[in-house]
XYZ file of C-alpha atoms in Angstrom:
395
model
C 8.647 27.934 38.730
C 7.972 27.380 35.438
C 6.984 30.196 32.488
C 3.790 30.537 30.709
C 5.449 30.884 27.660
C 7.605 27.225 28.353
C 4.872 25.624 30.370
C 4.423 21.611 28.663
C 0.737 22.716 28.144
C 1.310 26.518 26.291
C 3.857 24.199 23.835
C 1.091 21.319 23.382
C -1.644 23.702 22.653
C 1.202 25.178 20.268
C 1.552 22.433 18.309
C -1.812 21.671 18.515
C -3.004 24.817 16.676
C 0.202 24.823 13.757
C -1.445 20.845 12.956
C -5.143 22.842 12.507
C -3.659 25.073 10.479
C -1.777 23.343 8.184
C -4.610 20.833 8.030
C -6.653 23.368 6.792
C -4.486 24.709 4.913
C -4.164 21.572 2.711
C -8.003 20.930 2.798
C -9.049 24.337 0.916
C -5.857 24.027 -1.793
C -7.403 20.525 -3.441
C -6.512 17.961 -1.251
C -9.487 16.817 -0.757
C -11.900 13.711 0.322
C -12.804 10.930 -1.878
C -16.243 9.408 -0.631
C -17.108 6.393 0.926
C -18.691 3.827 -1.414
C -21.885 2.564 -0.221
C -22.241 -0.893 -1.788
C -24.168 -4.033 -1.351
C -22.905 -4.682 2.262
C -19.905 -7.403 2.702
C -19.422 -9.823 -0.045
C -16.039 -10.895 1.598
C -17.479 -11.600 5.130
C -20.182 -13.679 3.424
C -17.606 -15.504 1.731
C -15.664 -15.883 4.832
C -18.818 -17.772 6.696
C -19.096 -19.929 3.699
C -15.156 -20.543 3.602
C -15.750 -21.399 7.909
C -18.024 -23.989 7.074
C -17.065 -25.527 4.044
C -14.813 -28.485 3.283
C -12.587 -30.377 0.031
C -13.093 -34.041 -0.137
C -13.885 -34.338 3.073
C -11.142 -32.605 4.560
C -12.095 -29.597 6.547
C -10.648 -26.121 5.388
C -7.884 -24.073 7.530
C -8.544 -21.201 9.025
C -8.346 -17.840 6.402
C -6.857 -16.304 9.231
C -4.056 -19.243 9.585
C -0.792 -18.226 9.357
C 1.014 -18.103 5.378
C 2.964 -21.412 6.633
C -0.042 -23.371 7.709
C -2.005 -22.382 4.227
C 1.009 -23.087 2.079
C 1.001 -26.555 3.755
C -2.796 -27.267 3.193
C -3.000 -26.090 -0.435
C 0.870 -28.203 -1.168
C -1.577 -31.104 0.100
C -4.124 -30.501 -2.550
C -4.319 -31.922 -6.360
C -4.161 -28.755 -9.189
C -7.880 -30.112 -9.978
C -8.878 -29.220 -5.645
C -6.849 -26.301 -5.875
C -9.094 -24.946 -8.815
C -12.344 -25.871 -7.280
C -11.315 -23.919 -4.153
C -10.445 -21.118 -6.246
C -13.651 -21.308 -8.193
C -16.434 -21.706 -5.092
C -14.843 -18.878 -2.808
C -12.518 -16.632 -4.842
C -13.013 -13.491 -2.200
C -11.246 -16.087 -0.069
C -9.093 -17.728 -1.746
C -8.177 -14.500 -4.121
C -6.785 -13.555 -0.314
C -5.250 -15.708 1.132
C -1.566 -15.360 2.285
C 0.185 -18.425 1.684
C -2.095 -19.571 -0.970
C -0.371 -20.253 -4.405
C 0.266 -16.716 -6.201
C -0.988 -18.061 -9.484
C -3.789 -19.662 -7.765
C -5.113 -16.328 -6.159
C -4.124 -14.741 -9.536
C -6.987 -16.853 -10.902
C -9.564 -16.526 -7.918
C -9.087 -12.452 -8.359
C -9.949 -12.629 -12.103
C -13.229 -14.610 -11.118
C -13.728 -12.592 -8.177
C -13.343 -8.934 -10.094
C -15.783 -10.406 -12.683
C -18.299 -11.233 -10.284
C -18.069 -8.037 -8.710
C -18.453 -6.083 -12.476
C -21.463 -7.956 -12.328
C -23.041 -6.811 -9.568
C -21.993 -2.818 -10.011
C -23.615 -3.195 -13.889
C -27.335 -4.540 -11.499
C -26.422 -1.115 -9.870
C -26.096 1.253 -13.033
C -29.618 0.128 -13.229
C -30.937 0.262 -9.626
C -33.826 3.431 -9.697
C -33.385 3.376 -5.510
C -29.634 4.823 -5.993
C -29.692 8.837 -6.701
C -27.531 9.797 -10.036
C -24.240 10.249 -8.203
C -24.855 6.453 -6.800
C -25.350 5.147 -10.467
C -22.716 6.960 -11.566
C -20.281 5.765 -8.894
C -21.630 2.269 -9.725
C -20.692 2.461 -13.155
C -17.072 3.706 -12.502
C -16.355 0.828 -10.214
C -17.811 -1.542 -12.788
C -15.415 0.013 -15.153
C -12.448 -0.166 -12.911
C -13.394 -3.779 -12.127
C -13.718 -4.806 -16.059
C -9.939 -3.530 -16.131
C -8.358 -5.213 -13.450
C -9.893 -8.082 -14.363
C -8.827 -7.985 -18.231
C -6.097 -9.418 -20.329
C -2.941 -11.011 -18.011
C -3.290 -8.810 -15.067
C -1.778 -10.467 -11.923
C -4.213 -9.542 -9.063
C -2.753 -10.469 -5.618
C -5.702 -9.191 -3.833
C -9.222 -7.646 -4.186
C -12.338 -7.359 -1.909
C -15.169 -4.606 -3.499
C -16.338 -4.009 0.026
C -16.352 -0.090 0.747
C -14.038 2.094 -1.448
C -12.323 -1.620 -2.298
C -9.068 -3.013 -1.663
C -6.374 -4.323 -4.077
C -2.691 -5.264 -4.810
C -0.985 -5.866 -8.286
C 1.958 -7.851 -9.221
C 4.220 -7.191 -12.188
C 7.190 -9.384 -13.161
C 7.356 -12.957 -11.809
C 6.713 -13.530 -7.877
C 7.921 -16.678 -8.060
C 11.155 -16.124 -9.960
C 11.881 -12.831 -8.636
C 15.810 -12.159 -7.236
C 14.386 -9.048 -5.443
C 10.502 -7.843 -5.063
C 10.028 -4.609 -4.305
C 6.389 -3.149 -2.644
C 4.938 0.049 -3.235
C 2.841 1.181 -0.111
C 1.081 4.171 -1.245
C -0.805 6.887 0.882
C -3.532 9.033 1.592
C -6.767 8.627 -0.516
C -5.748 5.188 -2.164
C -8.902 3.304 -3.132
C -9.935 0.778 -5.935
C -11.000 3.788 -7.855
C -7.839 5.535 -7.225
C -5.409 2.671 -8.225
C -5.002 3.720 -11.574
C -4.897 7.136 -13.010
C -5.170 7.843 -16.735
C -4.196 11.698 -15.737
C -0.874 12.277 -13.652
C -0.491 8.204 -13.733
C 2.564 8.572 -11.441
C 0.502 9.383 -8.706
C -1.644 6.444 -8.612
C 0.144 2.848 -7.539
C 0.046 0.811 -10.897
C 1.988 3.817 -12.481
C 3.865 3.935 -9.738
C 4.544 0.475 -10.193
C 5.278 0.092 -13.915
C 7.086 3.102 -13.879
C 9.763 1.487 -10.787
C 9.731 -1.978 -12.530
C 10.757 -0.474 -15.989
C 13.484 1.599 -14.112
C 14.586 -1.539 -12.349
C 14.947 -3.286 -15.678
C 16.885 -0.581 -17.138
C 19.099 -0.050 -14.221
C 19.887 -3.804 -14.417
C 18.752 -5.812 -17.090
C 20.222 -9.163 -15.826
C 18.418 -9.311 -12.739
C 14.716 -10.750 -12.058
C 12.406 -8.272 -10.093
C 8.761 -7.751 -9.488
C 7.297 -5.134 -8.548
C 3.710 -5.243 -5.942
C 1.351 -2.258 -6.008
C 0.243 -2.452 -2.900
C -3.264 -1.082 -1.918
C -4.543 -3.789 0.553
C -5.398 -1.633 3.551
C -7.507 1.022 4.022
C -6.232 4.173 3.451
C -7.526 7.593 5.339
C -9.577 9.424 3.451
C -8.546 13.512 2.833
C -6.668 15.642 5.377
C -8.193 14.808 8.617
C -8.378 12.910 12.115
C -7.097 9.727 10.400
C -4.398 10.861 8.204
C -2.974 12.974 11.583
C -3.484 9.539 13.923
C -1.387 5.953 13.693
C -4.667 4.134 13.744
C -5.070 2.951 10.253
C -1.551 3.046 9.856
C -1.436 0.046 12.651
C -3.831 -1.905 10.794
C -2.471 -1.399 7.887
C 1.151 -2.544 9.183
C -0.421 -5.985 9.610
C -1.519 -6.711 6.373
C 1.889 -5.864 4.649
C 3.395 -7.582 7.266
C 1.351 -10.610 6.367
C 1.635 -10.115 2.690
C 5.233 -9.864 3.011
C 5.533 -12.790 5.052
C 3.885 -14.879 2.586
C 5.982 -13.973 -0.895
C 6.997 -17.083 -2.128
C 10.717 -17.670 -2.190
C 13.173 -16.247 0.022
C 14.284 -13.148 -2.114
C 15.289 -9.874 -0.484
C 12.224 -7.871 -0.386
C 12.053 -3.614 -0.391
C 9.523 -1.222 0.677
C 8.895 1.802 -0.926
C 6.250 3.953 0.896
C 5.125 7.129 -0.122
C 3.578 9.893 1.862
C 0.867 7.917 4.743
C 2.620 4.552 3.345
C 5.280 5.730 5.345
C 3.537 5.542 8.439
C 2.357 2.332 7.701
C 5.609 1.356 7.047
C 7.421 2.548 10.335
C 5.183 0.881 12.097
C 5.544 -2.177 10.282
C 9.127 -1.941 10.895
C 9.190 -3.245 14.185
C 7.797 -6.767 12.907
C 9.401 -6.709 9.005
C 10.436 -10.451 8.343
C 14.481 -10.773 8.150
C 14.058 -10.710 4.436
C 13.046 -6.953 4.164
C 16.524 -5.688 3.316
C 14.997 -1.751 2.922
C 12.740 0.763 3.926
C 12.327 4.105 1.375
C 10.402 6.362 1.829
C 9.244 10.135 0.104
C 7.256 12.821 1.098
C 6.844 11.328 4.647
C 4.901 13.022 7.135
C 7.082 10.777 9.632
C 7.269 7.260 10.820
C 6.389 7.558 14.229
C 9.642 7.029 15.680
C 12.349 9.611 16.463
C 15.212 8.118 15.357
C 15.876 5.208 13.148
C 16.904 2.871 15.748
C 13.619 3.573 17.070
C 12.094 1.335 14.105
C 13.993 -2.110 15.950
C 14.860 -2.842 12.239
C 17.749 -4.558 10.635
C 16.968 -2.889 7.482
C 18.538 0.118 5.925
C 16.636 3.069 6.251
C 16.294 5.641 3.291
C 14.704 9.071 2.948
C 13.974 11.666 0.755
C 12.035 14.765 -0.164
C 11.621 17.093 -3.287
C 12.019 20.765 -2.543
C 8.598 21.874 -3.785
C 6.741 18.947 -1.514
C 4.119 20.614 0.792
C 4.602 17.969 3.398
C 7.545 19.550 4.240
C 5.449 21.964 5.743
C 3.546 19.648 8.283
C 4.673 19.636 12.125
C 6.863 17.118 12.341
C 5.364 16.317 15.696
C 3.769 13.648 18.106
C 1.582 15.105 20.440
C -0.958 13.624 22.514
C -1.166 10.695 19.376
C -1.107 13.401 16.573
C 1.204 13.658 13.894
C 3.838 11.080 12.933
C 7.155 11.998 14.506
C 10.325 12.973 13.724
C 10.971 13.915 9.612
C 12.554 11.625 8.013
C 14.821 13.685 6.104
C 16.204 15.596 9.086
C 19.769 14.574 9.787
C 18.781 13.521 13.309
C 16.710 11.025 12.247
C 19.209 8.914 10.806
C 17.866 7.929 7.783
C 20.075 7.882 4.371
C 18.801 10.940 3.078
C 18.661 10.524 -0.918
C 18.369 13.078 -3.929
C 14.746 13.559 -5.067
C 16.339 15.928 -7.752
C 13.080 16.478 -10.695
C 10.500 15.320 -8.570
C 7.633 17.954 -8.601
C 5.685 18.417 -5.485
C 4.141 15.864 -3.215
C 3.358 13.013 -5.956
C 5.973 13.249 -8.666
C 8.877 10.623 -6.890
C 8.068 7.959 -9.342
C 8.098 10.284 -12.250
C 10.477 8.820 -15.248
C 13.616 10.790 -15.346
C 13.772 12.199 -12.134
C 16.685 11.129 -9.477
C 13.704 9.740 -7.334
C 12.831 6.854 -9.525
C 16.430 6.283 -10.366
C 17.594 6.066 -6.649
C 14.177 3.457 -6.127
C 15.630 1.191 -9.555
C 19.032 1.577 -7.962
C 17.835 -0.132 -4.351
C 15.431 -1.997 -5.659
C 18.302 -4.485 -7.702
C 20.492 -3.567 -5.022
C 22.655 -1.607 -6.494
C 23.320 0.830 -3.297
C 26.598 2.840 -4.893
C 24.306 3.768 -7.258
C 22.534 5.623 -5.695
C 22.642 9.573 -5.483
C 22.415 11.504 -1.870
C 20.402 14.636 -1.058
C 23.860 16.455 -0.606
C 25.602 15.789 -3.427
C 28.156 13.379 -1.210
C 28.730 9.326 -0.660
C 27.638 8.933 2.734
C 24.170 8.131 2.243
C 25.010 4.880 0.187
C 28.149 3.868 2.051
């Protein structure tokens, strides 16, 4: 006979109850939700209709849902002169597409951020918005003029809701090793880019890794992606405790990954909810992922490593004063994420996050975080520095 105090259910309703709490917890100390733009419906899905129906010279186009081979193949068939006027008359599709030319959706994002600046400045002006909606107009139109300015390599963009996009910097198509940055929880078009506590937002993320990578090893080509082409939960809640975004999500880098040009080794770096999305990616990565790293993970819904049917090598780390170590590392019923990642069961190769400062600080300059990213993202695996002070993490 079994014990109320060891009955399945008593331990459910357990864990159940230490999830509430610490998802309140983390609620009411400023974690808090970004809101939900409400904009002028779906730009992208009109473009898609358009894209359905339309044709080049009398060809009919592919699919935009077409796998990254098939598109490379149509757009290889096209003149430069096609390619722009593609590019030009649907650059929400084209700006998209996996297995388009990089430099091609480079160019359709630039047209495609402009147009959207456009239609947030109609909205600064629109008298049936209240002040917040104005105002929310206006920073979007803002953060639209500065994607959109100078050089900036775009990968991907669509303004629909609280906006999708995905940076490059370095050279995709020269590139010995690419690295991805798969951020987390509250990651939107306006959150992207941070003037305050840059580190926390993907581009600084981004430029902070690539300059590391550079230093660490000046000889060889990388580019770094900033990643933000999925949408992200929003605050502490339902979604950020479930794997259903996370699943979605898993497609998309899977596709984007899929469809880098070349055939150089390619590492993930996934931070906090990005490491959901990333163990559950795992299971379909493309041979050419050679790593999976990830910080301040609330798990990757697996229990061990060999649970994530990957070839790749498996890191792990976590800064002392990071609350997520406080989160259940649990799966119950669908909520929470698994096993941690850091605990030696796991099987990850547990790395020093030594100068990190709480949850968002692992891609702070100076800190044995960043340096352990530079160090596996040119490969450079002796380099790096494990969580106990030993060798056996980079052996």
């Amino acid at each position: 006979m079994t014990s109320f105090d060891s009955s399945p259910t008593l331990t459910a309703w357990r864990a159940l109850l230490a999830l509430a709490v610490v998802f309140v917890m983390l609620a009411t100390t400023g974690w808090t939700a970004v809101r939900q733009h409400k904009g002028d419906g779906q730009p992208r899905l009109a473009a898609l209709a358009a894209w359905s129906r339309g044709s080049i010279d009398g060809l009919d186009l592919p699919g935009a849902d077409a796998r990254p081979q098939r598109l490379a193949h149509f757009f290889a068939s096209l003149t430069a002169a096609e390619q722009t006027r593609l590019a030009d008359r649907y650059p929400l599709v084209v700006g998209n597409l996996n297995g388009a030319p990089v430099t091609l959706r480079y160019q359709a994002n630039r047209l495609a951020l402009n147009e959207a600046v456009t239609v947030e400045e109609r909205r600064t002006h629109d008298t049936e918005l209240s002040a917040d909606g104005r105002k929310d107009a206006s920073n979007r139109m803002h953060r639209f003029e500065a994607l959109a300015s100078g050089d900036r390599q775009v990968l991907a963009f669509d303004p629909a809701g609280s906006g999708k996009v995905a940076e490059v910097f370095g050279d995709l198509k020269t590139a010995q090793r690419v690295s991805v940055i798969v951020p987390g929880v509250d990651t939107t078009a306006l959150t992207f880019e941070k003037s305050w506590r840059p580190y926390s937002a993907p581009v600084g993320m981004a430029k902070s890794l690539y300059a590391a990578e550079q230093s660490a090893s000046p000889t060889t080509r990388t580019a770094v992606i900033a990643w933000a082409d999925y949408t992200a939960p929003v605050g502490i809640g339902v979604d950020a405790a479930i794997g259903r975004l996370a699943e979605d999500g898993a497609v998309r880098l899977n596709d984007l990954v899929s469809a880098l040009p070349g055939a150089a080794p390619v590492e993930l770096f996934c931070h906090s909810y990005g490491s959901v999305v990333c163990g559950v990616a795992a299971r379909q990565l493309p041979s050419r992922v050679s790593d999976v790293a990830v910080a301040g993970s609330p798990g990757m819904r697996a229990e061990k490593v060999s649970q994530l049917h990957t070839d790749a090598n498996v890191w792990a780390m976590r800064d002392r004063d990071d609350w997520i170590g406080d989160v259940p590392h649990l799966d119950v019923g669908g909520l929470g994420h698994g096993q941690d990642p850091v605990d030696p069961a796991f099987g990850a190769r547990v790395m020093s996050a030594k100068g990190a400062i709480g949850h968002a600080g692992y891609f702070t300059p100076g800190t044995a975080s960043l340096s352990n990213f530079a160090a596996i993202g040119v490969g450079s695996y002796q380099e790096v520095s494990c969580a106990d002070g030993g060798s056996a993490c980079n052996s």
